[in-house]
Coordinates of C-alpha atoms in Angstrom, one line a residue:
M1 CA 0.1 -48.8 -83.5
P2 CA 1.2 -51.6 -81.5
G3 CA -0.4 -50.4 -78.7
I4 CA -4.4 -50.3 -80.3
L5 CA -3.7 -53.7 -81.6
R6 CA -2.7 -55.1 -78.2
Q7 CA -5.4 -53.2 -76.9
L8 CA -8.3 -55.1 -79.5
S9 CA -6.3 -58.2 -79.4
G10 CA -6.9 -58.9 -75.9
L11 CA -11.3 -58.4 -76.4
G12 CA -10.7 -62.1 -78.0
G13 CA -12.3 -61.4 -80.9
C14 CA -15.4 -59.5 -79.3
T15 CA -17.2 -57.3 -81.9
N16 CA -19.2 -55.0 -79.5
P17 CA -17.4 -54.3 -76.6
V18 CA -18.7 -52.1 -73.6
R19 CA -16.6 -48.5 -73.4
L20 CA -15.6 -47.7 -70.2
A21 CA -13.6 -44.3 -69.0
G22 CA -11.9 -43.5 -65.4
H23 CA -9.3 -44.8 -63.7
R24 CA -8.1 -47.3 -61.3
T25 CA -5.3 -47.3 -58.7
E26 CA -3.7 -50.1 -56.8
H27 CA -1.7 -48.9 -53.4
N28 CA 0.0 -51.0 -50.5
L29 CA -2.3 -51.1 -47.6
D30 CA -0.9 -51.8 -43.6
T31 CA -3.2 -53.4 -42.1
N32 CA -2.3 -52.7 -38.8
T33 CA -2.2 -48.7 -39.1
G34 CA -4.3 -48.3 -42.3
E35 CA -1.4 -46.0 -44.1
I36 CA -1.8 -46.2 -47.2
G37 CA 1.4 -46.4 -49.2
P38 CA 2.1 -44.8 -53.0
A39 CA 0.8 -46.0 -56.0
L40 CA 1.8 -49.0 -56.9
R41 CA -0.2 -49.3 -61.0
R42 CA -2.4 -47.3 -62.7
L43 CA -4.7 -47.6 -65.4
D44 CA -6.5 -44.1 -66.9
S45 CA -8.6 -44.7 -69.6
A46 CA -7.4 -41.7 -71.1
E47 CA -3.9 -42.8 -71.9
L48 CA -5.0 -46.2 -73.3
P49 CA -4.4 -46.3 -76.9
A50 CA -8.6 -46.8 -77.8
G51 CA -9.2 -43.8 -75.3
D52 CA -11.4 -46.1 -73.3
L53 CA -11.0 -49.4 -71.7
L54 CA -12.7 -51.9 -73.8
V55 CA -14.0 -55.0 -72.2
R56 CA -16.1 -57.7 -73.5
C57 CA -19.7 -57.4 -74.1
G58 CA -20.0 -61.3 -73.1
N59 CA -23.2 -62.1 -74.5
R60 CA -24.1 -65.8 -75.0
R61 CA -26.0 -65.3 -78.3
T62 CA -23.5 -66.6 -81.1
T63 CA -26.0 -63.9 -83.8
R64 CA -24.7 -60.7 -81.4
C65 CA -21.1 -61.4 -80.6
P66 CA -19.8 -65.0 -82.1
A67 CA -16.5 -64.9 -80.0
C68 CA -18.2 -63.8 -76.5
A69 CA -20.9 -66.5 -77.5
E70 CA -18.3 -69.4 -78.2
T71 CA -16.4 -68.8 -75.1
Y72 CA -19.5 -68.9 -73.1
R73 CA -20.2 -72.5 -75.3
R74 CA -16.5 -73.8 -74.1
D75 CA -17.3 -72.9 -70.5
T76 CA -20.8 -74.7 -70.7
F77 CA -19.2 -77.7 -71.9
H78 CA -16.7 -77.5 -69.0
L79 CA -19.3 -77.1 -66.7
I80 CA -21.8 -80.4 -67.9
T81 CA -18.3 -82.1 -68.1
A82 CA -17.1 -81.7 -64.5
G83 CA -20.5 -83.3 -63.9
L84 CA -20.0 -85.9 -66.0
R85 CA -16.3 -87.0 -65.3
G86 CA -15.3 -85.3 -62.4
G87 CA -12.8 -82.6 -62.2
K88 CA -12.8 -78.3 -61.1
G89 CA -13.9 -79.3 -58.0
T90 CA -15.9 -82.5 -58.7
P91 CA -14.7 -86.1 -57.4
E92 CA -14.0 -88.4 -60.4
T93 CA -16.0 -90.8 -58.9
V94 CA -19.6 -89.0 -60.3
T95 CA -18.7 -91.1 -63.4
T96 CA -20.3 -94.4 -61.3
H97 CA -23.5 -92.5 -60.6
P98 CA -26.8 -93.1 -62.2
R99 CA -26.9 -90.7 -65.0
V100 CA -29.4 -90.1 -67.8
F101 CA -29.6 -87.6 -70.6
A102 CA -33.2 -86.6 -71.1
T103 CA -35.5 -84.2 -73.6
F104 CA -38.4 -83.2 -72.2
T105 CA -40.7 -81.8 -75.9
A106 CA -43.8 -79.0 -75.9
P107 CA -47.0 -80.6 -76.8
S108 CA -48.8 -80.1 -80.7
F109 CA -50.3 -76.6 -81.1
G110 CA -51.5 -77.9 -84.4
P111 CA -49.8 -80.3 -87.7
V112 CA -46.3 -78.5 -89.1
H113 CA -44.3 -79.5 -91.6
N114 CA -41.4 -82.1 -90.1
R115 CA -39.9 -84.5 -90.9
P116 CA -36.5 -83.6 -93.2
G117 CA -35.3 -86.4 -95.8
I118 CA -36.4 -89.3 -97.1
R119 CA -39.7 -89.6 -95.3
A120 CA -43.0 -87.6 -96.6
C121 CA -44.2 -84.5 -94.6
R122 CA -47.7 -84.4 -93.9
C123 CA -48.1 -82.2 -96.9
G124 CA -47.1 -84.8 -99.3
R125 CA -43.4 -83.7 -100.4
R126 CA -40.4 -84.3 -99.2
H127 CA -38.1 -81.3 -97.3
A128 CA -34.7 -80.5 -97.4
A129 CA -33.1 -80.1 -94.4
D130 CA -32.3 -76.6 -94.6
D131 CA -36.3 -76.1 -95.9
P132 CA -37.4 -72.1 -94.6
A133 CA -41.4 -74.1 -94.7
L134 CA -40.0 -76.4 -91.6
G135 CA -41.6 -76.0 -88.7
S136 CA -44.5 -73.8 -90.1
P137 CA -48.0 -74.5 -89.7
L138 CA -49.7 -76.8 -92.6
A139 CA -52.7 -74.7 -91.6
P140 CA -51.8 -71.2 -89.8
D141 CA -55.4 -70.0 -89.5
R142 CA -55.9 -73.1 -87.4
Y143 CA -52.8 -72.9 -85.9
D144 CA -53.0 -72.6 -81.7
Y145 CA -50.8 -69.5 -81.6
E146 CA -52.4 -68.4 -78.2
A147 CA -51.3 -71.4 -76.6
A148 CA -47.6 -72.0 -78.1
V149 CA -47.0 -68.3 -76.6
L150 CA -48.6 -69.3 -73.2
W151 CA -46.8 -72.6 -73.2
N152 CA -43.2 -70.8 -73.8
A153 CA -44.1 -68.5 -70.8
H154 CA -44.9 -71.4 -68.7
A155 CA -42.4 -73.7 -69.6
G156 CA -40.0 -72.2 -66.3
A157 CA -42.6 -73.3 -64.2
L158 CA -43.5 -76.5 -65.4
W159 CA -39.7 -77.8 -65.3
R160 CA -39.9 -76.8 -61.5
R161 CA -43.3 -78.6 -61.0
F162 CA -41.6 -81.2 -62.7
S163 CA -37.7 -81.0 -60.3
I164 CA -40.8 -81.5 -56.9
H165 CA -42.5 -84.1 -58.7
L166 CA -38.9 -86.3 -59.8
R167 CA -38.1 -86.3 -56.2
R168 CA -41.3 -87.6 -54.8
E169 CA -41.2 -90.4 -57.6
I170 CA -37.9 -91.5 -56.4
A171 CA -38.7 -91.6 -53.0
R172 CA -41.7 -93.5 -53.4
R173 CA -39.3 -96.2 -55.6
A174 CA -37.1 -96.0 -52.6
G175 CA -40.1 -96.8 -49.9
L176 CA -38.8 -93.4 -48.1
T177 CA -41.0 -90.2 -47.7
Q178 CA -39.6 -86.9 -49.3
R179 CA -38.7 -85.7 -45.9
E180 CA -36.4 -89.0 -45.8
L181 CA -34.9 -89.1 -49.1
P182 CA -32.4 -85.7 -48.5
E183 CA -30.7 -87.8 -45.9
H184 CA -30.2 -90.8 -48.3
A185 CA -29.7 -89.2 -51.8
R186 CA -29.9 -86.3 -54.0
V187 CA -30.9 -85.1 -57.4
S188 CA -28.8 -83.1 -59.4
F189 CA -29.0 -81.8 -62.8
A190 CA -27.7 -79.4 -65.7
K191 CA -30.4 -78.5 -68.4
V192 CA -30.4 -76.3 -71.4
A193 CA -33.8 -75.0 -73.1
E194 CA -33.6 -75.1 -77.6
Y195 CA -36.5 -74.3 -79.5
Q196 CA -37.9 -76.7 -81.9
K197 CA -38.7 -75.0 -85.4
R198 CA -42.3 -74.4 -84.9
G199 CA -41.0 -72.1 -81.9
A200 CA -42.0 -74.1 -79.3
V201 CA -39.4 -74.5 -76.2
H202 CA -38.2 -78.1 -75.2
F203 CA -35.4 -79.1 -72.4
H204 CA -32.2 -81.4 -73.0
A205 CA -31.1 -82.2 -69.1
V206 CA -28.6 -84.2 -67.5
I207 CA -29.6 -85.7 -64.4
R208 CA -27.8 -87.8 -61.9
L209 CA -28.4 -89.1 -58.6
D210 CA -26.0 -88.8 -56.3
G211 CA -25.5 -89.5 -52.0
P212 CA -27.1 -87.0 -49.5
A213 CA -24.2 -84.8 -50.1
G214 CA -24.3 -84.3 -53.8
G215 CA -21.2 -85.7 -55.6
D216 CA -18.6 -85.6 -53.3
T217 CA -21.2 -89.2 -51.6
P218 CA -21.9 -92.4 -53.4
P219 CA -25.2 -92.9 -54.0
P220 CA -27.5 -95.7 -52.3
H221 CA -27.7 -98.9 -52.9
W222 CA -30.9 -99.0 -54.6
A223 CA -30.5 -96.2 -56.8
S224 CA -29.9 -96.7 -60.5
A225 CA -30.3 -95.4 -63.9
E226 CA -33.0 -97.7 -64.4
L227 CA -35.0 -96.3 -61.4
L228 CA -34.0 -92.9 -62.3
G229 CA -35.5 -92.9 -65.7
D230 CA -38.6 -94.3 -64.3
A231 CA -39.4 -92.1 -61.6
I232 CA -38.5 -89.2 -64.5
R233 CA -41.3 -91.0 -67.1
A234 CA -43.9 -90.6 -63.8
A235 CA -42.6 -87.2 -62.8
A236 CA -42.7 -85.8 -66.5
S237 CA -46.3 -87.2 -67.1
R238 CA -47.5 -85.7 -63.6
A239 CA -46.2 -82.5 -63.6
V240 CA -49.3 -79.9 -65.2
V241 CA -49.4 -76.6 -64.4
P242 CA -52.2 -74.2 -64.0
G243 CA -52.2 -71.4 -66.5
P244 CA -54.7 -68.5 -67.7
V245 CA -58.4 -68.1 -68.0
L246 CA -59.1 -66.1 -71.2
D247 CA -62.0 -65.7 -73.2
G248 CA -63.8 -68.8 -71.2
R249 CA -61.2 -70.9 -72.2
T250 CA -58.7 -72.4 -68.9
H251 CA -55.2 -73.1 -70.3
T252 CA -53.4 -76.1 -68.6
F253 CA -49.8 -76.7 -69.3
A254 CA -48.0 -80.1 -69.4
F255 CA -44.8 -81.9 -71.4
G256 CA -45.6 -83.1 -75.0
T257 CA -46.0 -87.0 -75.1
Q258 CA -42.4 -87.5 -76.7
L259 CA -39.9 -87.7 -73.6
D260 CA -36.4 -89.2 -74.5
I261 CA -34.3 -90.9 -71.7
R262 CA -31.2 -92.3 -72.6
T263 CA -28.5 -93.7 -70.2
I264 CA -25.2 -91.8 -70.4
Y265 CA -22.2 -94.1 -70.4
G266 CA -18.7 -93.5 -69.9
P267 CA -16.4 -91.7 -72.2
D268 CA -14.9 -94.8 -73.8
L269 CA -18.2 -96.3 -74.8
D270 CA -19.4 -94.7 -78.1
G271 CA -18.9 -96.6 -81.6
G272 CA -22.7 -95.0 -82.3
Q273 CA -24.4 -97.3 -80.0
A274 CA -23.9 -96.1 -76.6
L275 CA -24.7 -92.2 -75.5
T276 CA -20.9 -90.8 -73.7
D277 CA -20.6 -88.1 -71.5
R278 CA -18.3 -86.1 -73.7
A279 CA -21.2 -86.2 -76.8
V280 CA -23.8 -85.0 -73.9
A281 CA -21.8 -81.9 -72.9
A282 CA -21.0 -80.7 -76.7
Y283 CA -24.8 -81.4 -77.5
I284 CA -25.7 -79.0 -74.5
A285 CA -23.2 -76.9 -75.0
K286 CA -24.3 -76.1 -78.5
Y287 CA -28.0 -75.2 -77.7
A288 CA -26.7 -73.1 -74.7
T289 CA -25.6 -70.4 -77.2
K290 CA -28.8 -70.3 -79.3
G291 CA -31.9 -68.9 -79.2
A292 CA -35.2 -68.4 -81.1
E293 CA -33.5 -66.4 -83.7
T294 CA -31.3 -69.4 -84.9
A295 CA -34.4 -71.7 -84.9
T296 CA -37.5 -70.0 -86.4
G297 CA -35.7 -66.8 -87.7
T298 CA -37.0 -64.1 -85.3
L299 CA -35.1 -61.3 -83.4
D300 CA -32.5 -61.3 -81.2
R301 CA -33.3 -58.5 -79.2
R302 CA -36.4 -57.1 -77.7
L303 CA -38.8 -55.2 -79.5
R304 CA -39.9 -51.2 -78.7
F305 CA -42.5 -51.2 -80.5
I306 CA -44.7 -53.7 -82.4
A307 CA -44.4 -51.2 -86.1
E308 CA -40.5 -52.2 -86.0
L309 CA -42.0 -56.0 -87.4
A310 CA -43.1 -53.7 -90.4
T311 CA -39.2 -52.9 -91.1
L312 CA -37.8 -56.7 -90.5
N313 CA -38.1 -59.8 -93.1
L314 CA -39.4 -62.2 -90.8
P315 CA -40.8 -65.2 -91.5
Q316 CA -44.4 -65.2 -91.3
H317 CA -44.8 -67.9 -88.7
A318 CA -41.9 -66.4 -86.2
E319 CA -44.0 -62.9 -86.8
R320 CA -47.2 -63.7 -86.3
L321 CA -46.1 -65.6 -82.9
I322 CA -44.4 -62.1 -81.7
R323 CA -47.6 -60.4 -83.0
T324 CA -49.7 -62.9 -80.4
A325 CA -47.2 -62.4 -77.7
W326 CA -47.5 -59.0 -78.4
A327 CA -51.4 -58.9 -78.0
L328 CA -51.6 -61.4 -74.9
G329 CA -49.1 -58.8 -73.3
A330 CA -51.6 -56.0 -73.4
R331 CA -53.7 -57.9 -71.2
K332 CA -53.7 -56.8 -67.1
D333 CA -54.4 -60.5 -66.4
L334 CA -51.3 -61.6 -68.0
A335 CA -49.2 -58.4 -66.8
H336 CA -47.0 -61.1 -64.8
L337 CA -45.6 -62.9 -67.9
R338 CA -44.2 -59.9 -69.1
L339 CA -44.9 -61.0 -72.6
R340 CA -44.3 -57.6 -74.8
A341 CA -40.4 -57.4 -72.9
W342 CA -40.3 -61.1 -74.4
A343 CA -42.3 -61.4 -77.5
H344 CA -39.1 -61.5 -78.9
M345 CA -38.3 -64.7 -77.5
L346 CA -41.8 -66.1 -78.2
G347 CA -43.2 -65.8 -74.9
F348 CA -40.0 -67.2 -72.9
R349 CA -38.2 -65.3 -70.3
G350 CA -36.4 -68.5 -68.4
H351 CA -32.6 -69.2 -68.3
F352 CA -31.2 -70.9 -71.1
S353 CA -29.2 -72.8 -68.9
T354 CA -29.5 -73.9 -65.3
K355 CA -28.2 -76.4 -63.1
T356 CA -28.5 -77.5 -59.4
R357 CA -26.0 -76.1 -56.6
R358 CA -24.2 -79.3 -56.3
Y359 CA -23.9 -80.4 -60.0
S360 CA -20.4 -79.1 -60.4
T361 CA -18.5 -76.0 -60.7
T362 CA -20.1 -72.5 -62.1
L363 CA -19.9 -70.4 -64.5
G364 CA -18.9 -67.5 -62.2
A365 CA -16.0 -70.0 -61.1
L366 CA -14.8 -70.9 -64.2
R367 CA -14.9 -66.8 -65.3
T368 CA -13.1 -65.9 -62.4
A369 CA -10.1 -68.7 -62.9
R370 CA -9.9 -67.5 -66.2
A371 CA -9.7 -63.9 -65.1
E372 CA -6.8 -64.7 -62.5
W373 CA -4.8 -66.6 -65.1
Q374 CA -4.6 -63.8 -67.8
R375 CA -3.5 -61.4 -64.8
L376 CA -1.1 -63.8 -64.2
Q377 CA -0.2 -63.5 -68.1
A378 CA -0.1 -59.9 -67.9
A379 CA 1.8 -59.7 -64.5
I380 CA 4.8 -62.3 -66.6
A381 CA 4.4 -60.2 -69.2
R382 CA 5.5 -56.7 -67.3
G383 CA 8.5 -58.8 -65.9
D384 CA 6.8 -58.4 -61.9
D385 CA 8.6 -60.7 -59.8
A386 CA 6.1 -63.0 -58.1
Q387 CA 7.1 -62.3 -54.7
P388 CA 4.9 -63.7 -51.3
V389 CA 2.6 -61.3 -50.2
D390 CA 3.5 -60.0 -46.6
D391 CA 0.9 -60.6 -43.8
E392 CA 0.9 -57.4 -42.5
E393 CA 0.0 -55.8 -46.1
T394 CA -2.6 -55.6 -48.5
T395 CA -3.3 -54.4 -51.9
L396 CA -6.3 -51.5 -52.0
V397 CA -8.0 -50.9 -55.4
L398 CA -9.4 -47.2 -55.8
A399 CA -11.1 -47.2 -59.5
H400 CA -14.0 -45.1 -60.8
W401 CA -15.6 -46.3 -64.4
A402 CA -18.1 -44.7 -66.4
Y403 CA -20.6 -45.9 -69.1
A404 CA -18.8 -44.3 -71.8
G405 CA -20.4 -46.5 -74.7
T406 CA -20.8 -49.7 -77.2
G407 CA -18.8 -51.0 -80.1
L408 CA -15.8 -50.1 -81.6
T409 CA -15.1 -46.8 -84.5
A410 CA -14.8 -48.1 -87.9
T411 CA -10.7 -47.9 -87.7
E412 CA -11.4 -50.1 -84.8
E413 CA -13.3 -52.4 -86.6
W414 CA -10.9 -52.5 -89.5
L415 CA -7.9 -53.4 -87.3
A416 CA -9.8 -55.9 -85.6
A417 CA -10.8 -57.6 -88.7
S418 CA -7.1 -57.5 -89.8
L419 CA -6.0 -59.7 -86.2
A420 CA -5.6 -63.4 -86.5
D421 CA -7.8 -65.5 -84.7
T422 CA -7.2 -66.2 -81.1
P423 CA -5.9 -69.5 -80.7
T424 CA -9.2 -72.3 -80.0
I425 CA -9.5 -74.2 -76.4
P426 CA -9.7 -77.8 -76.7
T427 CA -13.3 -79.1 -75.7
S428 CA -12.5 -82.8 -76.4
E429 CA -9.4 -84.8 -76.7
G430 CA -10.2 -85.0 -80.3
D431 CA -10.1 -80.8 -80.3
A432 CA -6.7 -81.3 -78.1
A433 CA -5.2 -83.9 -81.0
R434 CA -5.7 -81.0 -83.8

C-alpha cells in the first residue's frame, strides 16, 4: 500500500496518466575505453506497485485534467512574468522597455445576446452573467455561420500578417526601412487565443519593443509605448488575409473594430488604475488552459463521426458551428484547412499560446528545470551522495518503453482520490504569503 500511494502521489493529481511498460537501466561508461560498467540502477515496470510506469498526461485543458492544466497555467504565468519583470534568463532591465497589452477581436457575424449585468441586451432583456443565452445569435437563421468558422480557421494566418505589418509600421515611424529595423530594434511578444461566448477566437498579446538583440539590449531612444501602440493600431487595420471563394462569395478576413491597447506599468503601480505586469501575466495564464469548450460548451476532443452529436447535449449555437465546420470540411477546395479534424474547435487549429524567441524563457526550459529538481529530490530521498562526476566517466542509459494504456484502474482511482491535494506553487506575492 505505501508503494502504490507513493507512485500515485508522484502524478501530482493527474487523473488520466499514460501507462508505459518496459525498463530503464543506468550504467557507468568509460568514455576513453568505451567500457560499460555494471548496472547502477534499474527500473522495471513489472516491479512497480501499479504494474506500469505512470506518466502524467500533460494535457493543458482544464476540462480534461485539472492538475496538468494547472501546471501548464503556472508555467505560462512564469513565462509571461519573466518577459515583463526579468528572471529565468531574461534581464530585469526589460521593465524599462515599452510594453503594451493588446486585445484583438473578431468581426461581427450577426447580432448576439450580450451585455450581462445592468445594461439591457438588444433583445430587451437583462442577462445574468451565467445566462446560457449569452453569445447565441438573436436570429440564428441570419447568423453567418460559414464566415464564423472560416474566420477561426484563418485567425492564425491573420496574426502572422499583422506581425509583418507591425514591424513595417514601427520602421516607418522610426524613419527606417524594414531592412534596417533589425539593426535598431526588435519586436517581442507572447500571446494566447481565447474564445468569446459566440465561438469566435480573439487574441490577447503582450508586445514589447527591445533593442536589436532582444531583451538583453536597451531599446533605441525613439522607442516608446505611444509609438508602439500607434503602430499596433495601424498594423491591425492593414492586416488582411484573403479567403476562399465559396458559391460565388469571396471571403476576406480582418480583425474587428474593437481593439484595446493598454500600457503595462511596473509591479508596484496598481490600485485599480494602472495595468500591472502581475495582472497581465495572471490574465494570459488563465486563458492558456481554456478552449472552445469552456466558452461555448462545445467538445474538448475530436469527433470521429458527425452522428456523435446526436448523443451529446450541446448548446444549439455550438452544435451548428460544429456542423458547419464538418460540412465545409467535405469540400476539396478547403481540404488544407482540415475543418473536420478541428470541428470540435470550431475551425481554429492554431496554437493557443505562442511567443517570439527572445521574449523570455520557454515552457520546455521550465519543464526541464522541474524534472531536474524532482530527480535531485529523488536522489536525496534515496540517500545518494552528491559526488562530482569523473570527467572520463559518464552515465549510459538503456531504456525501452511501450505504450500500455491510459488512465487508472478503479482501485487506483479510489486511492488517488484519497490522497491529499499537492502543495500549491505560488504565482504571485499574495499567493506566497498565503
